[in-house]
Amino acid sequence: MGYVTRIVIIGGGPGGYEAALVAAQLGAEVTVVDCDGLGGASVLTDCVPSKTLIATAEVMTTFDSSYEELGIIVADDTPPLEQAARVVGVDLGKVNRRVKRLALAQSHDITASVTRAGARVLRGRGRLEGMQALDGSRKVVVTAADGTEETLVADAVLIATGGHPRELPDAQPDGERILNWTQVYDLTELPEELIVVGSGVTGAEFAGAYQALGSKVTLVSSRDRVLPGEDPDAAAVLEDVFRRRGMNVMARSRAASAKRVGDKVEVTLSDGRVITGSHCLMAVGAIPNSAGLGLEEAGVKLRESGHIWTDKVSRTTAPGVYAAGDVTGVFALASVAAMQGRIAMYHFLGDAVAPLNLKTVSSNVFTDPEIATVGYTQADIDAGKIEARVVKLPLLRNPRAKMQGIRDGFVKIFCRPGTGIVVGGVVVAPRASELIHPISIAVDNNLTVEQIANAFTVYPSLSGSIAEVARQLHTRKATGEF
């Protein structure tokens, strides 16, 4: 019987479990060391729970903003003096019970897939033990919850330990009134007045969701606008929608502290102003889970931020040690983590592998409307990193958008001036996460605006706007308008 390659994966999130599936399929002996349940933060406390919560919020928003325009009549027995009362409400306890149930079911499904593929799942915390042995192997010590230890020998180790919410020293979450994004699913009643600190993707998603569910939301942003890392046109649309729906968006306001005062929370800003709410959600970034893993002693180089340095095939500076996901700080996306994990296994096990190409990654902000992007950005073009032409078309002109009562959003495509090859795009719309895919295919396969323009679209459809933008780019390129 021939030698079997031994793989140990520390962390069971998308980077870890996808790597386990690949390695097992390629004939390796795989052990996944995980302490929380397979799926990691993505499934248990982040993507799956938040998008489940947002699904309820999305229905509320659609109903609230469109039912009158679409001619829907709601029978209501509210007395005339109280006629302004909300027609539709939400049971947050029931919503959160559904959130947790779905997250747990997804975790169980992943565990079943991994074990069915032939991998072993070991509950505990893993750490690297010392440097590489003379035969090229590595030791991983696994500590179970009861303190017992087991030592594993591996030919290659993948670190996929993720990250955890960053906390401000003077705004420590208590899980009741001051919360991080992993704790919101324990709420049984809707926050009356929610202060969200941080206007990145996580902050914007939760602020929009709770506003839709019926909370009075204040969004504290230290930057000039919400979503400072996203397309500026898209961020402007979203901020306008937020304000129009009654959200208090406080730009250029940095939170210094948060404290409980009875059944309220007081958030003090760096300029001395104090704002009060019933609850506060801290969404001020994440810290990589790279401490206590024996990394530096094993020869793994860390960045100043604590993230693990990796190359394009997920190698660290230590031979036989790979890393994937949020712990690397490459892109905090489940899709990227999964790709990094798969690439690591393909590389180590000698299968065909293509280096990670971040310019083909599509991502989405699950606000309402959603913001989906792929490829080069407006910032890249403005900074001169690439020369590209751009056309932006508002959804207001789209017949299907008019039928559905959609007023906000646009499609924007970037293409190369000479060839018309599509290098990036932005979609701001309901379900933009579904609409970005044709642009992603174009970016990944170097398709031209002419090819997109010539492909049939359904009439009427929101995707028709993608073809229309491509037609305008192709026409202007051909006539030399640019």
PDB file of C-alpha atoms in Angstrom, residues 346-456:
ATOM      1  CA  TYR A 346      -4.258  21.845  -5.305  1.00  0.00           C
ATOM      2  CA  HIS A 347      -0.755  23.294  -4.928  1.00  0.00           C
ATOM      3  CA  PHE A 348       0.510  20.998  -2.193  1.00  0.00           C
ATOM      4  CA  LEU A 349      -1.030  17.848  -3.654  1.00  0.00           C
ATOM      5  CA  GLY A 350       0.361  18.543  -7.137  1.00  0.00           C
ATOM      6  CA  ASP A 351      -2.900  19.200  -8.984  1.00  0.00           C
ATOM      7  CA  ALA A 352      -3.318  21.890 -11.648  1.00  0.00           C
ATOM      8  CA  VAL A 353      -3.596  25.272  -9.958  1.00  0.00           C
ATOM      9  CA  ALA A 354      -4.132  28.883 -11.006  1.00  0.00           C
ATOM     10  CA  PRO A 355      -2.871  31.627  -8.654  1.00  0.00           C
ATOM     11  CA  LEU A 356      -5.485  33.719  -6.838  1.00  0.00           C
ATOM     12  CA  ASN A 357      -6.661  36.588  -9.057  1.00  0.00           C
ATOM     13  CA  LEU A 358      -8.504  39.193  -6.997  1.00  0.00           C
ATOM     14  CA  LYS A 359      -9.518  41.169 -10.093  1.00  0.00           C
ATOM     15  CA  THR A 360     -12.099  38.507 -10.941  1.00  0.00           C
ATOM     16  CA  VAL A 361     -13.701  38.430  -7.473  1.00  0.00           C
ATOM     17  CA  SER A 362     -17.319  39.563  -7.281  1.00  0.00           C
ATOM     18  CA  SER A 363     -18.655  40.842  -3.981  1.00  0.00           C
ATOM     19  CA  ASN A 364     -21.922  42.171  -2.627  1.00  0.00           C
ATOM     20  CA  VAL A 365     -23.149  44.478   0.114  1.00  0.00           C
ATOM     21  CA  PHE A 366     -26.499  43.096   1.323  1.00  0.00           C
ATOM     22  CA  THR A 367     -28.195  46.407   1.969  1.00  0.00           C
ATOM     23  CA  ASP A 368     -31.417  47.488   0.257  1.00  0.00           C
ATOM     24  CA  PRO A 369     -30.680  48.191  -2.535  1.00  0.00           C
ATOM     25  CA  GLU A 370     -27.751  45.773  -2.758  1.00  0.00           C
ATOM     26  CA  ILE A 371     -24.377  46.882  -4.128  1.00  0.00           C
ATOM     27  CA  ALA A 372     -22.520  44.308  -6.240  1.00  0.00           C
ATOM     28  CA  THR A 373     -19.060  44.851  -7.734  1.00  0.00           C
ATOM     29  CA  VAL A 374     -16.490  42.951  -9.763  1.00  0.00           C
ATOM     30  CA  GLY A 375     -13.087  43.687 -11.264  1.00  0.00           C
ATOM     31  CA  TYR A 376     -11.403  47.064 -11.411  1.00  0.00           C
ATOM     32  CA  THR A 377     -13.092  49.884  -9.503  1.00  0.00           C
ATOM     33  CA  GLN A 378     -13.800  53.550 -10.014  1.00  0.00           C
ATOM     34  CA  ALA A 379     -10.994  54.235  -7.520  1.00  0.00           C
ATOM     35  CA  ASP A 380      -8.547  52.203  -9.654  1.00  0.00           C
ATOM     36  CA  ILE A 381      -9.486  54.224 -12.733  1.00  0.00           C
ATOM     37  CA  ASP A 382      -9.341  57.571 -10.910  1.00  0.00           C
ATOM     38  CA  ALA A 383      -5.893  56.664  -9.540  1.00  0.00           C
ATOM     39  CA  GLY A 384      -4.602  55.804 -13.033  1.00  0.00           C
ATOM     40  CA  LYS A 385      -4.075  52.089 -12.300  1.00  0.00           C
ATOM     41  CA  ILE A 386      -5.917  51.241 -15.508  1.00  0.00           C
ATOM     42  CA  GLU A 387      -7.304  53.249 -18.412  1.00  0.00           C
ATOM     43  CA  ALA A 388     -10.969  52.487 -18.909  1.00  0.00           C
ATOM     44  CA  ARG A 389     -14.181  53.953 -20.241  1.00  0.00           C
ATOM     45  CA  VAL A 390     -17.358  54.010 -18.181  1.00  0.00           C
ATOM     46  CA  VAL A 391     -21.086  54.267 -18.781  1.00  0.00           C
ATOM     47  CA  LYS A 392     -23.626  54.404 -15.944  1.00  0.00           C
ATOM     48  CA  LEU A 393     -27.340  53.895 -16.565  1.00  0.00           C
ATOM     49  CA  PRO A 394     -29.946  54.618 -13.844  1.00  0.00           C
ATOM     50  CA  LEU A 395     -32.492  51.852 -13.240  1.00  0.00           C
ATOM     51  CA  LEU A 396     -35.238  54.476 -13.420  1.00  0.00           C
ATOM     52  CA  ARG A 397     -35.160  54.058 -17.214  1.00  0.00           C
ATOM     53  CA  ASN A 398     -35.610  50.285 -17.011  1.00  0.00           C
ATOM     54  CA  PRO A 399     -39.195  49.125 -17.771  1.00  0.00           C
ATOM     55  CA  ARG A 400     -39.104  46.209 -15.292  1.00  0.00           C
ATOM     56  CA  ALA A 401     -37.853  48.558 -12.557  1.00  0.00           C
ATOM     57  CA  LYS A 402     -40.798  50.874 -13.253  1.00  0.00           C
ATOM     58  CA  MET A 403     -43.224  47.949 -13.020  1.00  0.00           C
ATOM     59  CA  GLN A 404     -41.772  46.850  -9.679  1.00  0.00           C
ATOM     60  CA  GLY A 405     -41.659  50.343  -8.203  1.00  0.00           C
ATOM     61  CA  ILE A 406     -37.838  50.422  -8.083  1.00  0.00           C
ATOM     62  CA  ARG A 407     -36.546  53.994  -8.069  1.00  0.00           C
ATOM     63  CA  ASP A 408     -32.983  53.678  -6.812  1.00  0.00           C
ATOM     64  CA  GLY A 409     -29.957  52.069  -8.405  1.00  0.00           C
ATOM     65  CA  PHE A 410     -27.909  51.826 -11.568  1.00  0.00           C
ATOM     66  CA  VAL A 411     -25.707  49.636 -13.743  1.00  0.00           C
ATOM     67  CA  LYS A 412     -22.141  50.779 -14.427  1.00  0.00           C
ATOM     68  CA  ILE A 413     -19.592  48.992 -16.629  1.00  0.00           C
ATOM     69  CA  PHE A 414     -15.891  49.740 -17.183  1.00  0.00           C
ATOM     70  CA  CYS A 415     -14.193  48.679 -20.422  1.00  0.00           C
ATOM     71  CA  ARG A 416     -10.795  49.150 -22.071  1.00  0.00           C
ATOM     72  CA  PRO A 417     -10.792  52.051 -24.556  1.00  0.00           C
ATOM     73  CA  GLY A 418      -9.235  50.257 -27.535  1.00  0.00           C
ATOM     74  CA  THR A 419     -10.592  46.726 -27.366  1.00  0.00           C
ATOM     75  CA  GLY A 420     -13.838  47.208 -25.428  1.00  0.00           C
ATOM     76  CA  ILE A 421     -12.855  44.348 -23.078  1.00  0.00           C
ATOM     77  CA  VAL A 422     -14.901  44.515 -19.861  1.00  0.00           C
ATOM     78  CA  VAL A 423     -12.656  45.049 -16.829  1.00  0.00           C
ATOM     79  CA  GLY A 424     -15.179  45.804 -14.098  1.00  0.00           C
ATOM     80  CA  GLY A 425     -18.696  46.742 -13.150  1.00  0.00           C
ATOM     81  CA  VAL A 426     -21.081  47.873 -10.431  1.00  0.00           C
ATOM     82  CA  VAL A 427     -24.773  47.046 -10.016  1.00  0.00           C
ATOM     83  CA  VAL A 428     -26.942  48.825  -7.441  1.00  0.00           C
ATOM     84  CA  ALA A 429     -30.373  47.197  -7.353  1.00  0.00           C
ATOM     85  CA  PRO A 430     -32.574  44.752  -5.472  1.00  0.00           C
ATOM     86  CA  ARG A 431     -30.797  41.370  -5.786  1.00  0.00           C
ATOM     87  CA  ALA A 432     -27.728  42.973  -7.359  1.00  0.00           C
ATOM     88  CA  SER A 433     -25.886  39.859  -6.114  1.00  0.00           C
ATOM     89  CA  GLU A 434     -27.710  37.893  -8.827  1.00  0.00           C
ATOM     90  CA  LEU A 435     -27.351  40.567 -11.519  1.00  0.00           C
ATOM     91  CA  ILE A 436     -23.553  40.921 -11.248  1.00  0.00           C
ATOM     92  CA  HIS A 437     -22.898  37.411 -12.576  1.00  0.00           C
ATOM     93  CA  PRO A 438     -22.972  38.205 -16.333  1.00  0.00           C
ATOM     94  CA  ILE A 439     -20.475  41.028 -15.720  1.00  0.00           C
ATOM     95  CA  SER A 440     -18.334  38.630 -13.645  1.00  0.00           C
ATOM     96  CA  ILE A 441     -18.329  36.142 -16.527  1.00  0.00           C
ATOM     97  CA  ALA A 442     -17.303  38.944 -18.897  1.00  0.00           C
ATOM     98  CA  VAL A 443     -14.435  40.062 -16.638  1.00  0.00           C
ATOM     99  CA  ASP A 444     -13.222  36.506 -16.043  1.00  0.00           C
ATOM    100  CA  ASN A 445     -13.259  35.615 -19.743  1.00  0.00           C
ATOM    101  CA  ASN A 446     -12.098  38.935 -21.268  1.00  0.00           C
ATOM    102  CA  LEU A 447     -15.379  39.421 -23.113  1.00  0.00           C
ATOM    103  CA  THR A 448     -16.029  42.689 -24.941  1.00  0.00           C
ATOM    104  CA  VAL A 449     -18.941  45.096 -24.567  1.00  0.00           C
ATOM    105  CA  GLU A 450     -19.941  44.122 -28.103  1.00  0.00           C
ATOM    106  CA  GLN A 451     -20.302  40.476 -27.052  1.00  0.00           C
ATOM    107  CA  ILE A 452     -22.445  41.430 -24.055  1.00  0.00           C
ATOM    108  CA  ALA A 453     -24.536  43.794 -26.174  1.00  0.00           C
ATOM    109  CA  ASN A 454     -25.211  41.089 -28.757  1.00  0.00           C
ATOM    110  CA  ALA A 455     -26.412  38.492 -26.229  1.00  0.00           C
ATOM    111  CA  PHE A 456     -30.194  38.264 -25.909  1.00  0.00           C
TER     112      PHE A 456
END
